[in-house]
Structures are given as structure tokens and as C-alpha cells.
Coordinates of N, CA and C and ligand atoms in Angstrom, one line a residue:
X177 N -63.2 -43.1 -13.5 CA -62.3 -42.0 -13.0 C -61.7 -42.4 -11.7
X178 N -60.3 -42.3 -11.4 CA -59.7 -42.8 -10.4 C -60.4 -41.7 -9.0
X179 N -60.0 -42.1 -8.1 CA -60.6 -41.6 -6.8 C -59.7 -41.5 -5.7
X180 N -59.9 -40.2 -5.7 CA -58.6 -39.5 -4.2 C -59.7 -39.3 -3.0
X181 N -59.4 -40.0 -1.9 CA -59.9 -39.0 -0.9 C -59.4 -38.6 -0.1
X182 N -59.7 -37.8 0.4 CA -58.6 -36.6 1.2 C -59.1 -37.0 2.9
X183 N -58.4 -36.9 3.7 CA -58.5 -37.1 4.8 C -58.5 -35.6 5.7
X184 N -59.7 -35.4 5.6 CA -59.9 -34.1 6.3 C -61.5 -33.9 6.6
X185 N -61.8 -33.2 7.8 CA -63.5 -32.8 7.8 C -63.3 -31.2 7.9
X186 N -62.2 -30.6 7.5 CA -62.3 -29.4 6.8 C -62.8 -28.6 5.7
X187 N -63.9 -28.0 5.5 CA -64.7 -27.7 4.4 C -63.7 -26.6 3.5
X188 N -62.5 -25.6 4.4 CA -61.6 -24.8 3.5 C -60.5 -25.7 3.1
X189 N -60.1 -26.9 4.1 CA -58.9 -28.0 2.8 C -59.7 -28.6 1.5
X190 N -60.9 -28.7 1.9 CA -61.3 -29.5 0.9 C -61.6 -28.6 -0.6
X191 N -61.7 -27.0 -0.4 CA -62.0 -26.3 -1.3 C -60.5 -25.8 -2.3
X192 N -59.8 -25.5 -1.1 CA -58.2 -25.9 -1.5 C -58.1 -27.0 -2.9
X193 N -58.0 -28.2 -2.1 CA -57.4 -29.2 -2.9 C -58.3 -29.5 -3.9
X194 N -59.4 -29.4 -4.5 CA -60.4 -29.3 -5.4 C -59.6 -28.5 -6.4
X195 N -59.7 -27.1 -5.8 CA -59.5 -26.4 -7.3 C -57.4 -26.6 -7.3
X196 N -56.7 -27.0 -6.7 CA -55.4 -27.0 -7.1 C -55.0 -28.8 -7.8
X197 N -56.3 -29.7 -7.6 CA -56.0 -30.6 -8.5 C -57.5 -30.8 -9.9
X198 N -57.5 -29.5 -9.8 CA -59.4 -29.4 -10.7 C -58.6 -29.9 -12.4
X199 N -57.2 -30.1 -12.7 CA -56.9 -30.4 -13.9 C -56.2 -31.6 -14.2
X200 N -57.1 -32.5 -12.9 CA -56.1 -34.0 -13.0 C -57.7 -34.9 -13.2
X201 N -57.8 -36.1 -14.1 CA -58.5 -36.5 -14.0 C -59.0 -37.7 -13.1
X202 N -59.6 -36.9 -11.6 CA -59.6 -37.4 -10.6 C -61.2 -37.2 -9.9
X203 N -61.8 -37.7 -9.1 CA -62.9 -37.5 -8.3 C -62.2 -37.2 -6.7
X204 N -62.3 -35.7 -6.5 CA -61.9 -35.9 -5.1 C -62.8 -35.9 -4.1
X205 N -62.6 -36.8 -3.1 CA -64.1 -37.0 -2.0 C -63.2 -36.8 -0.3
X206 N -64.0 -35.9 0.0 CA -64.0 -35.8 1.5 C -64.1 -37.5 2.4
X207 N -63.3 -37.3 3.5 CA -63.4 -38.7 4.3 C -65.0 -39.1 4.5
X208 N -65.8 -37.8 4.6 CA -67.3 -37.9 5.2 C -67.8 -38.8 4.1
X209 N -67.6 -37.8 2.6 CA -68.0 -38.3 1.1 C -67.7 -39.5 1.0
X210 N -66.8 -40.3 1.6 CA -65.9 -41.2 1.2 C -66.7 -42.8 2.4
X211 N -67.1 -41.9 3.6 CA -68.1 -42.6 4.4 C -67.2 -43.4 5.1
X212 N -66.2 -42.6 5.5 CA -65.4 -43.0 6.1 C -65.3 -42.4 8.0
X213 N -65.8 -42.5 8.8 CA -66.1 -42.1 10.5 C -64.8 -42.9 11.0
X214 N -63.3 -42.4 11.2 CA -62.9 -42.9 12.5 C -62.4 -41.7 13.7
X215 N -61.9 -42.2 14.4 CA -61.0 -41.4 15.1 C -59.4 -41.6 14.6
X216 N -59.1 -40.7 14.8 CA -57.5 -40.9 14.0 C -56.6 -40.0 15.5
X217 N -55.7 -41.0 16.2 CA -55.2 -40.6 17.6 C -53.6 -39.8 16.8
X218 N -53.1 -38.5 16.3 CA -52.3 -38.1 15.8 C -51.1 -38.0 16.8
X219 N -50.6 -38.9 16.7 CA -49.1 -38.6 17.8 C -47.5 -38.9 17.4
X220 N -47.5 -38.5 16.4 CA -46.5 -38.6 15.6 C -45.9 -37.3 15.9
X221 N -44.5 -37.1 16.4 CA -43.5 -36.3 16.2 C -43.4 -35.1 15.8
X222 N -43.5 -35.2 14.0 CA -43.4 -34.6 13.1 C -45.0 -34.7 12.5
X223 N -44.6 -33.5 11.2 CA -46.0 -33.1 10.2 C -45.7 -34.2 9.3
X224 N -44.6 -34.5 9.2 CA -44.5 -35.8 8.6 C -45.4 -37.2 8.9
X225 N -44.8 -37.9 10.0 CA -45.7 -38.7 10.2 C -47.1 -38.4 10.7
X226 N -47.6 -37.5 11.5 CA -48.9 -37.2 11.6 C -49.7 -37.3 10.1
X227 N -49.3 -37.1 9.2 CA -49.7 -36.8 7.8 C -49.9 -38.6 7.7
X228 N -48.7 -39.5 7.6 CA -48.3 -40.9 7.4 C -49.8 -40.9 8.1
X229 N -49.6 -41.1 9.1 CA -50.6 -41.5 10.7 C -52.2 -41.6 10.0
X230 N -52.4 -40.6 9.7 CA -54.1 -40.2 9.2 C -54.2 -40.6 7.6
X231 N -53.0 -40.6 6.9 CA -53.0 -41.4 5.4 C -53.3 -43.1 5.8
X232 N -52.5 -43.5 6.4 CA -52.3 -45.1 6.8 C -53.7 -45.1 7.1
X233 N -54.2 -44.4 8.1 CA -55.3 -44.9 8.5 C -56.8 -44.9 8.2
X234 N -56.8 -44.2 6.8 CA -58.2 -43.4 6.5 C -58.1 -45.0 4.6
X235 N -56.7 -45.4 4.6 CA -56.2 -46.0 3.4 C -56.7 -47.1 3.6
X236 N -56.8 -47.6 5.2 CA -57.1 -49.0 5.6 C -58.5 -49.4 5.3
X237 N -59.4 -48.3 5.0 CA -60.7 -48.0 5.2 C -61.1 -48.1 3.5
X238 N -60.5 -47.6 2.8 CA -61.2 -47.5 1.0 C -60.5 -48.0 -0.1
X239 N -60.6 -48.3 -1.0 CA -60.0 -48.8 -2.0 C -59.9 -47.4 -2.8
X240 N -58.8 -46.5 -2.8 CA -58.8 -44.9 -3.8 C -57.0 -44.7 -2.7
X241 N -57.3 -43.9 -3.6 CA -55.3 -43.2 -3.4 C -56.2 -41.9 -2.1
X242 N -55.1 -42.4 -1.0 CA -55.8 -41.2 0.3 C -54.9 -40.3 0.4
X243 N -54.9 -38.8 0.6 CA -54.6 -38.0 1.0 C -54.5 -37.4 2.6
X244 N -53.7 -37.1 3.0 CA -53.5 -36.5 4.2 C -53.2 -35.1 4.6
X245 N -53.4 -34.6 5.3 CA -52.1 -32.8 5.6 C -52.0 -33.2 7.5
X246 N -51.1 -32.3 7.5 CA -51.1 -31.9 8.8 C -49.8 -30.4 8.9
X247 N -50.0 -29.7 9.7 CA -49.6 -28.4 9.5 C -49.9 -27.8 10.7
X248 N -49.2 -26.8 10.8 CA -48.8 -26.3 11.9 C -47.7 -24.6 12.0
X249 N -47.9 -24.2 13.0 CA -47.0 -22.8 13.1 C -45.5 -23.0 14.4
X250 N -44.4 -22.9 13.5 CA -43.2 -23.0 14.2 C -43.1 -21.7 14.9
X251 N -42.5 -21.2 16.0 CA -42.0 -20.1 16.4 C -40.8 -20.2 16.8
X252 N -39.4 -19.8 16.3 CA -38.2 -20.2 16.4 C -38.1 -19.6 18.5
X253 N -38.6 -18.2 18.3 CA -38.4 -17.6 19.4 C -38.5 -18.7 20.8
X254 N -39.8 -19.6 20.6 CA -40.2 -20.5 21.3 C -39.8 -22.0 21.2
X255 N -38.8 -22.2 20.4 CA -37.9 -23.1 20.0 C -38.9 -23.8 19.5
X256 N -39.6 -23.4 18.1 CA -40.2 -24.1 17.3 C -41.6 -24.6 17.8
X257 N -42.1 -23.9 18.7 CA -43.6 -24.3 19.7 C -44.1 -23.0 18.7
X258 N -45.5 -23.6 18.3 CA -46.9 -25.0 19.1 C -46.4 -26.1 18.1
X259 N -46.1 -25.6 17.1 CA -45.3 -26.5 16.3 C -46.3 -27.9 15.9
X260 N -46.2 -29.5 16.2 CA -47.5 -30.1 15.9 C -48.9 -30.3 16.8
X261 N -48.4 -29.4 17.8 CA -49.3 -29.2 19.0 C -49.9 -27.8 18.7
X262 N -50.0 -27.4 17.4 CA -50.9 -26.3 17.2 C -52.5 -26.1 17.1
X263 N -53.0 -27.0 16.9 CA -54.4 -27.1 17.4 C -54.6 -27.4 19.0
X264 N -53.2 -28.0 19.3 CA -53.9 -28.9 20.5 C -53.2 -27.3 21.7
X265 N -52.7 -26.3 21.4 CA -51.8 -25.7 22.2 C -52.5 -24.5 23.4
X266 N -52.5 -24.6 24.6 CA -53.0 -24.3 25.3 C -54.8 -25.0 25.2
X267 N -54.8 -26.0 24.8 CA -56.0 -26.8 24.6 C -56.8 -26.8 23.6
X268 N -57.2 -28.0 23.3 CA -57.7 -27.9 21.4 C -59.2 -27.0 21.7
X269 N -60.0 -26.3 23.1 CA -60.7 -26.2 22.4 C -60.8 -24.4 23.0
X270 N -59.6 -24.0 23.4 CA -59.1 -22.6 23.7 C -59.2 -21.8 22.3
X271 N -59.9 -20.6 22.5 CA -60.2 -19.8 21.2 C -58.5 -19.8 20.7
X272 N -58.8 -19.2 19.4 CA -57.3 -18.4 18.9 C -57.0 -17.2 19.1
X273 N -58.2 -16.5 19.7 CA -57.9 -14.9 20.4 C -57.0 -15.4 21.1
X274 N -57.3 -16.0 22.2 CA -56.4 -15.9 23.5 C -55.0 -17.3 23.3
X275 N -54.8 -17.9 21.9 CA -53.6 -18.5 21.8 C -52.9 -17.9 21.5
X276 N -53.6 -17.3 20.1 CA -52.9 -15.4 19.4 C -51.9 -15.0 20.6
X277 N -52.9 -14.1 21.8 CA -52.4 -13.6 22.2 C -51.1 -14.4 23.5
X278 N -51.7 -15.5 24.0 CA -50.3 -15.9 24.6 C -49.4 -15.7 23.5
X279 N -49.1 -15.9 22.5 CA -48.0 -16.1 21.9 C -47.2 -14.6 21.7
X280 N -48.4 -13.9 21.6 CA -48.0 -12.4 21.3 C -46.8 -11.4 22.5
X281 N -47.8 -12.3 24.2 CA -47.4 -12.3 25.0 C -45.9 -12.6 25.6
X282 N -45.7 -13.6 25.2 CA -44.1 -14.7 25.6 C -43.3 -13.6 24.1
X283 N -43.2 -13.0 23.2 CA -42.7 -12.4 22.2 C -42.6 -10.6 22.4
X284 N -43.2 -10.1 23.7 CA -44.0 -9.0 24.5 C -42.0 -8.7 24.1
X285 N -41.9 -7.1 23.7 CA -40.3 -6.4 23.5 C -39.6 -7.3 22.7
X286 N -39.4 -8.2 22.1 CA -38.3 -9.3 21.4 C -38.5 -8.2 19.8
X287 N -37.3 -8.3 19.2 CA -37.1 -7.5 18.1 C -37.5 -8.2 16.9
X288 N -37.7 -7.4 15.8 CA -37.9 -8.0 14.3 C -36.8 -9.2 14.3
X289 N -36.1 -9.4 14.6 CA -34.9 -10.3 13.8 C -35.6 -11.3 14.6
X290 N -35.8 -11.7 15.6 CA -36.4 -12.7 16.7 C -37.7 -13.2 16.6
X291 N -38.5 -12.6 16.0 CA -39.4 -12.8 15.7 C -39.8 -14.0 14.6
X292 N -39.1 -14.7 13.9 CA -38.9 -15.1 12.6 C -40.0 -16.4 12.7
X293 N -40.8 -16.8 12.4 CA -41.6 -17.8 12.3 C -41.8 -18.6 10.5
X294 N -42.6 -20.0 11.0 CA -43.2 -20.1 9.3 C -44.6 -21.1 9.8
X295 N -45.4 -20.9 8.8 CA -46.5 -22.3 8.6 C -45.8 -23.5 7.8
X296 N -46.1 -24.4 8.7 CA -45.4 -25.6 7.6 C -46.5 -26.6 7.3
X297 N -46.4 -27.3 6.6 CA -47.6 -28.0 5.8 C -47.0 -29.9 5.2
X298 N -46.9 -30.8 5.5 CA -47.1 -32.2 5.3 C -48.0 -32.6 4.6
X299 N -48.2 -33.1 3.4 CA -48.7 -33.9 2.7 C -48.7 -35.4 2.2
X300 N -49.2 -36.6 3.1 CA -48.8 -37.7 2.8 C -49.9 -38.1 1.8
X301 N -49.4 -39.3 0.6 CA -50.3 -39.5 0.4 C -50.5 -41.6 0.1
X302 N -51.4 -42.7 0.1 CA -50.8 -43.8 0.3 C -51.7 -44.1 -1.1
X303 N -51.1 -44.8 -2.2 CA -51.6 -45.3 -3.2 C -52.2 -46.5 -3.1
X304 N -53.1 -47.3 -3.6 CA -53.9 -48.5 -3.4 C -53.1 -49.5 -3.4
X305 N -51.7 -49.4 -4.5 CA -50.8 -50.6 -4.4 C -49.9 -50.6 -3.1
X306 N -50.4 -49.4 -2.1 CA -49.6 -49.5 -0.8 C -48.4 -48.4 -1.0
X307 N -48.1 -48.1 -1.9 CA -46.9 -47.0 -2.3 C -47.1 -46.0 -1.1
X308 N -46.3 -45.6 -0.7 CA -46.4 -43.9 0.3 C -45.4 -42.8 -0.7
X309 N -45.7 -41.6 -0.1 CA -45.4 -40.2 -0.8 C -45.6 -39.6 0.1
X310 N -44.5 -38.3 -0.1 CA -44.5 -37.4 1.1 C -43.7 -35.7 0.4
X311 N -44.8 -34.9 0.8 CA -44.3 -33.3 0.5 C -44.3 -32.5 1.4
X312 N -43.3 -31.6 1.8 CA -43.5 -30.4 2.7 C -43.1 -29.3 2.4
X313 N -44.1 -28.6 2.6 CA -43.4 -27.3 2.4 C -43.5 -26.4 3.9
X314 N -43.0 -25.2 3.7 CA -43.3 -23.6 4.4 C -43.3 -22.5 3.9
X315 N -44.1 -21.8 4.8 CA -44.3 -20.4 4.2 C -43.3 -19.5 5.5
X316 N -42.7 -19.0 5.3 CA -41.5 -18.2 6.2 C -42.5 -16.7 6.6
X317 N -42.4 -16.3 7.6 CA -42.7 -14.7 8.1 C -42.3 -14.8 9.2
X318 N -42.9 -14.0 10.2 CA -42.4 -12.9 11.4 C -44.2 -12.7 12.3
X319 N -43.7 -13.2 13.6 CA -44.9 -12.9 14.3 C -45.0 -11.1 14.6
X320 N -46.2 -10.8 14.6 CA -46.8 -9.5 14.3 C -46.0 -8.9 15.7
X321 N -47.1 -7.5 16.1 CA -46.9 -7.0 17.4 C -48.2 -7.2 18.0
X322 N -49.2 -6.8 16.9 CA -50.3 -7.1 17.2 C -51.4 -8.2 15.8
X323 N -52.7 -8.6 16.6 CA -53.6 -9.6 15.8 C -53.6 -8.7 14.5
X324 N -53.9 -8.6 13.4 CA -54.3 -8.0 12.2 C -54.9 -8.8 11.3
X325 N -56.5 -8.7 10.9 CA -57.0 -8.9 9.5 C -58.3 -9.8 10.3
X326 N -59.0 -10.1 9.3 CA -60.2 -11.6 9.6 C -60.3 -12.3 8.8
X327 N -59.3 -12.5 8.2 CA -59.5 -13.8 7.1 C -59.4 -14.5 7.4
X328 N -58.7 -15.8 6.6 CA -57.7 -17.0 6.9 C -58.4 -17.7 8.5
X329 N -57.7 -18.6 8.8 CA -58.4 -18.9 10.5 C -57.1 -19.1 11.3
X330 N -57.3 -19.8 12.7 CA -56.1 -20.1 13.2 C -55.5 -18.9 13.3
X331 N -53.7 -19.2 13.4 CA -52.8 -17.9 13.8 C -52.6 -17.4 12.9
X332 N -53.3 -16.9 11.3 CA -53.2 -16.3 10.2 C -53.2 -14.6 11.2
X333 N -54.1 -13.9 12.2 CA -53.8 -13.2 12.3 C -52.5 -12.5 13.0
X334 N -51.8 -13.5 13.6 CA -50.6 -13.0 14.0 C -49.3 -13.5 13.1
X335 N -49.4 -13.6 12.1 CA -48.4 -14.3 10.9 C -48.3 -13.2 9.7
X336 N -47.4 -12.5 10.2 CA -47.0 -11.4 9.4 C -45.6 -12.0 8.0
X337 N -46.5 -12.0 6.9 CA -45.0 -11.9 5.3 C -44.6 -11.0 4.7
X338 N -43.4 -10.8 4.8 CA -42.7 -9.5 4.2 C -42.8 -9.3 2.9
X339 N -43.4 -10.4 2.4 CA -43.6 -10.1 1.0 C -45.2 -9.0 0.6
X340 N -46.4 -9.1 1.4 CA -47.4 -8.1 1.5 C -47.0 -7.3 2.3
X341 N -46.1 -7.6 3.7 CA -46.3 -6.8 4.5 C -47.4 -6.6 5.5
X342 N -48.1 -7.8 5.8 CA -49.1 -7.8 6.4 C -49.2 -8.8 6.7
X343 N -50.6 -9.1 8.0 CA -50.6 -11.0 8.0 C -51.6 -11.1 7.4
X344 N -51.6 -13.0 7.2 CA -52.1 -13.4 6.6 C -53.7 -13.4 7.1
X345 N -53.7 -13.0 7.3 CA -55.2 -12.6 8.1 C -56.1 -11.8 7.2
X346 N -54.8 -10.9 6.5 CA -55.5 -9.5 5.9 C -55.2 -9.5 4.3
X347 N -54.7 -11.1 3.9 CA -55.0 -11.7 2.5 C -55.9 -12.4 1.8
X348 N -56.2 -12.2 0.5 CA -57.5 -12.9 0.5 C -57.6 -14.1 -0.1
X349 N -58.1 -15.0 -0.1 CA -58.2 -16.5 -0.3 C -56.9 -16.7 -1.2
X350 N -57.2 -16.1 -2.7 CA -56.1 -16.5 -4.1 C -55.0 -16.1 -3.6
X351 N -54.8 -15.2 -2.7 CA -53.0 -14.7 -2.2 C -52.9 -15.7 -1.3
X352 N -53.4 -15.8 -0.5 CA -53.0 -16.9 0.8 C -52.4 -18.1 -0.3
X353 N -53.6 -18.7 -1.1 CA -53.0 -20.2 -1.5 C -51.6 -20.1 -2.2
X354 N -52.0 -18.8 -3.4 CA -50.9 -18.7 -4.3 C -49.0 -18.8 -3.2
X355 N -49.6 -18.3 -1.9 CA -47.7 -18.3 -1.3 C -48.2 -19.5 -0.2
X356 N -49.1 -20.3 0.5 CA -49.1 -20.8 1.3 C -48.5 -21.9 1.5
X357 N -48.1 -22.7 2.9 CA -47.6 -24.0 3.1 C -48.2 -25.0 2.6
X358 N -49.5 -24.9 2.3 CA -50.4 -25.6 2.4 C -50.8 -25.8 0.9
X359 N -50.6 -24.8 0.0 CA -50.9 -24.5 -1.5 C -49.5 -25.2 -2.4
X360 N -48.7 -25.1 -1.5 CA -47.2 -25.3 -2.1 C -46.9 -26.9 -1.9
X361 N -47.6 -27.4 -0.9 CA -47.2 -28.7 -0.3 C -48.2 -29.7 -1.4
X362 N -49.6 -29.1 -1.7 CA -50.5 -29.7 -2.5 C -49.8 -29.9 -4.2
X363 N -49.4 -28.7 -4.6 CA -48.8 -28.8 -6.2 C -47.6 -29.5 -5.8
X364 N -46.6 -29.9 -4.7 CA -45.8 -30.3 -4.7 C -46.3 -32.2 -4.9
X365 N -47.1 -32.3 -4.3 CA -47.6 -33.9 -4.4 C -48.5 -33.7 -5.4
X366 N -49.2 -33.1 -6.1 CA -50.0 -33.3 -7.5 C -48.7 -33.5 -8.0
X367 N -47.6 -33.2 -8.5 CA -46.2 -33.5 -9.6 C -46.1 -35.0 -8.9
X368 N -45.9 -35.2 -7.9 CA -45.7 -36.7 -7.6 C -46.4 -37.7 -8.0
X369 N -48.0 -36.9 -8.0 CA -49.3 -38.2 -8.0 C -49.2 -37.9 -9.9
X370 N -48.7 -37.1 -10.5 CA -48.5 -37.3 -11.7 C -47.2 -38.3 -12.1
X371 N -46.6 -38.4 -11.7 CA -45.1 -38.7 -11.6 C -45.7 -40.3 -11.9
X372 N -46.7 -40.9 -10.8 CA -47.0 -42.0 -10.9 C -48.0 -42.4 -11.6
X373 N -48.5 -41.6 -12.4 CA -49.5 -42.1 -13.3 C -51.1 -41.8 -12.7
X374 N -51.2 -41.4 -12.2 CA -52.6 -41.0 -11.7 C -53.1 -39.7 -12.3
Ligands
IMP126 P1 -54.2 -29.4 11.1 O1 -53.2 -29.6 10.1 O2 -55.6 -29.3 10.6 O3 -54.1 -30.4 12.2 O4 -54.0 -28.0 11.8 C1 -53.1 -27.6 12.7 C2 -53.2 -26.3 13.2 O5 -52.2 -25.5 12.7 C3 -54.5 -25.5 12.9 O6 -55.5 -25.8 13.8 C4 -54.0 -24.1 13.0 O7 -54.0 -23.8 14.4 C5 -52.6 -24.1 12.5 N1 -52.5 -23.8 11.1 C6 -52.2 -24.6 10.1 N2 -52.2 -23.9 8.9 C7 -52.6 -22.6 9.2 C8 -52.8 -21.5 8.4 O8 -52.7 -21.5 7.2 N3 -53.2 -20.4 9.1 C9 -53.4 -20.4 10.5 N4 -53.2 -21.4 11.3 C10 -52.8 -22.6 10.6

């Protein structure tokens, strides 16, 4: 059985990409599973190459087709900030109460129309024969007024979609993936990694 490993020490991407590729005949292994330990220095630009960045470099390490993500929250209001500096934004190791709320802050009176945000989501992935592949998606909404919900992690609670009408904070696992950046960017490269025979 061919072997994907995903480049992530995320226990919810890993549960993710499990069940959205559980109908390909594939073994997917965590970087840890995979016994793979580096540091990976992400300074690429874009979700694009950040994604390239951690694929290239986790591929150097195994003989299996590697997966990547990287992802992030645009805020148009903020000209597209935290953007790929969304973990690292006001410091990687600053709660999300208090990034939540700066952001809530800098948005303090600005109207629904201004408000307009998305999660966007990168998917590289590097095949053994060296091949690269790349998918992105987004999920479009509106930052809140206030935090709402405890789901999801990160800025799910200030990430309000018009399609529930709520943030994503206050959806539950199967709704999140079924509309997410991150759900959408994955089926978007399974059609790929089928495309090539895997
Ligand atoms: P990374 O892709 O693991 O580097 O994550 C980037 C950061 O983007 C995360 O730490 C979160 O702050 C944010 N982010 C990405 N996707 C989501 C999401 O679905 N909900 C909330 N925050 C997210």
C-alpha cells in the first residue's frame, strides 16, 4: 500500500485528512509516525510556498508522497493581516483570547460591509518521482462583533459565515469540514493525487 505522510504534529489535521482520504488506497502517517523530527523555518511569502517549504522538506527525509498545509485568516479591513503570520501574530505563543480580541479591537465601529474576511488553506504535496502539486482554497465570512462558540481552535471564534450565521466556533466538526478552507483544499488535491495514479 502506497504511503502519504502528512506534514503536520497536529492531532485535528491529522483526523481531518484521514477520514477525507479514508477511500483511497493509501496509509496515511503523521511526520512523528513517519519518524520524521525537524525543524522546518516557514518563511515563504505566501500559503503557497510555506506549504512548498514544509513539503520539500519533510520529502527530503522519506521515500512516500508528503503532504503539507499551511493556512491562515486574511482580514481585508487590515489589508489582508495576520494573513501567513497567523500563528506567529502578536507572538506565536500569545493566547487567541487576546489575538481574538486585538483584532476585534482594530475593527471596534467598522460596518458589516468592512468586515469581510476568509480562512485560506494551501495544500502542497511532493511525489517520490519529485513531481510538486498545489491546491488552495477559502472559506469567505465577516469578522464578528464579538468571540462566539468553543469549538474549532484558533480565530474560529471571531469568524462569522453567512451561510449558518454564526462563527465557526459554534459549528460542529462535520459542518466546519464540509464548508472549510482546509476540507476544500484536501478534496481539491485527493482529485489531483488521483489524477496521478495514486
Ligand atoms: P498552520 O497552517 O498550522 O500554520 O496554522 C496557521 C494559523 O492559522 C493557525 O494557528 C490559526 O491561527 C489560523 N487558522 C488556520 N485555520 C484555521 C481555522 O480553521 N480556524 C481558526 N484558525 C485557523
Amino acid at each position: 500500500m502506497k504511503k502519504i505522510v502528512f506534514a503536520t504534529g497536529n492531532a485535528g489535521k491529522m483526523r481531518e485528512i484521514r477520514e477525507i482520504l479514508a477511500d483511497m488506497d493509501v496509509e496515511v502517517l503523521s511526520m512523528k509516525e513517519a519518524g520524521v523530527r525537524i525543524e522546518i523555518c516557514e518563511d515563504g511569502a505566501t500559503f503557497e510556498e510555506n506549504a512548498l517549504i514544509k513539503a520539500r522538506a519533510v520529502a527530503s527525509c522519506v521515500d512516500a508522497i508528503v503532504l503539507a498545509d499551511d493556512s491562515g485568516l486574511e482580514v481585508d479591513y487590515l489589508d489582508r493581516a495576520p494573513g501567513v503570520y497567523s500563528a506567529r501574530y502578536l507572538g506565536e505563543d500569545t493566547s487567541y483570547e487576546v489575538k481574538n480580541q486585538a483584532i476585534l479591537d482594530k475593527l471596534f465601529g467598522v460596518r458589516k460591509e468592512q468586515r469581510s474576511a476568509r480562512f485560506v488553506c494551501a495544500i502542497a504535496a511532493v511525489l517520490p518521482d519529485g513531481e510538486e502539486l498545489l491546491a488552495q482554497a477559502a472559506i469567505e465570512g465577516y469578522i464578528g462583533e464579538k468571540p462566539a462558540g468553543s469549538g474549532g481552535f484558533g480565530y474560529d471564534p471571531i469568524f462569522y459565515v453567512d451561510a449558518y450565521g454564526c462563527s465557526t466556533a459554534e459549528l460542529s466538526p462535520e459542518q466546519k469540514n464540509e464548508i472549510s478552507h482546509r476540507g476544500k483544499a484536501l478534496r481539491a488535491m485527493k482529485e489531483q493525487l488521483l489524477l496521478h495514479g495514486v
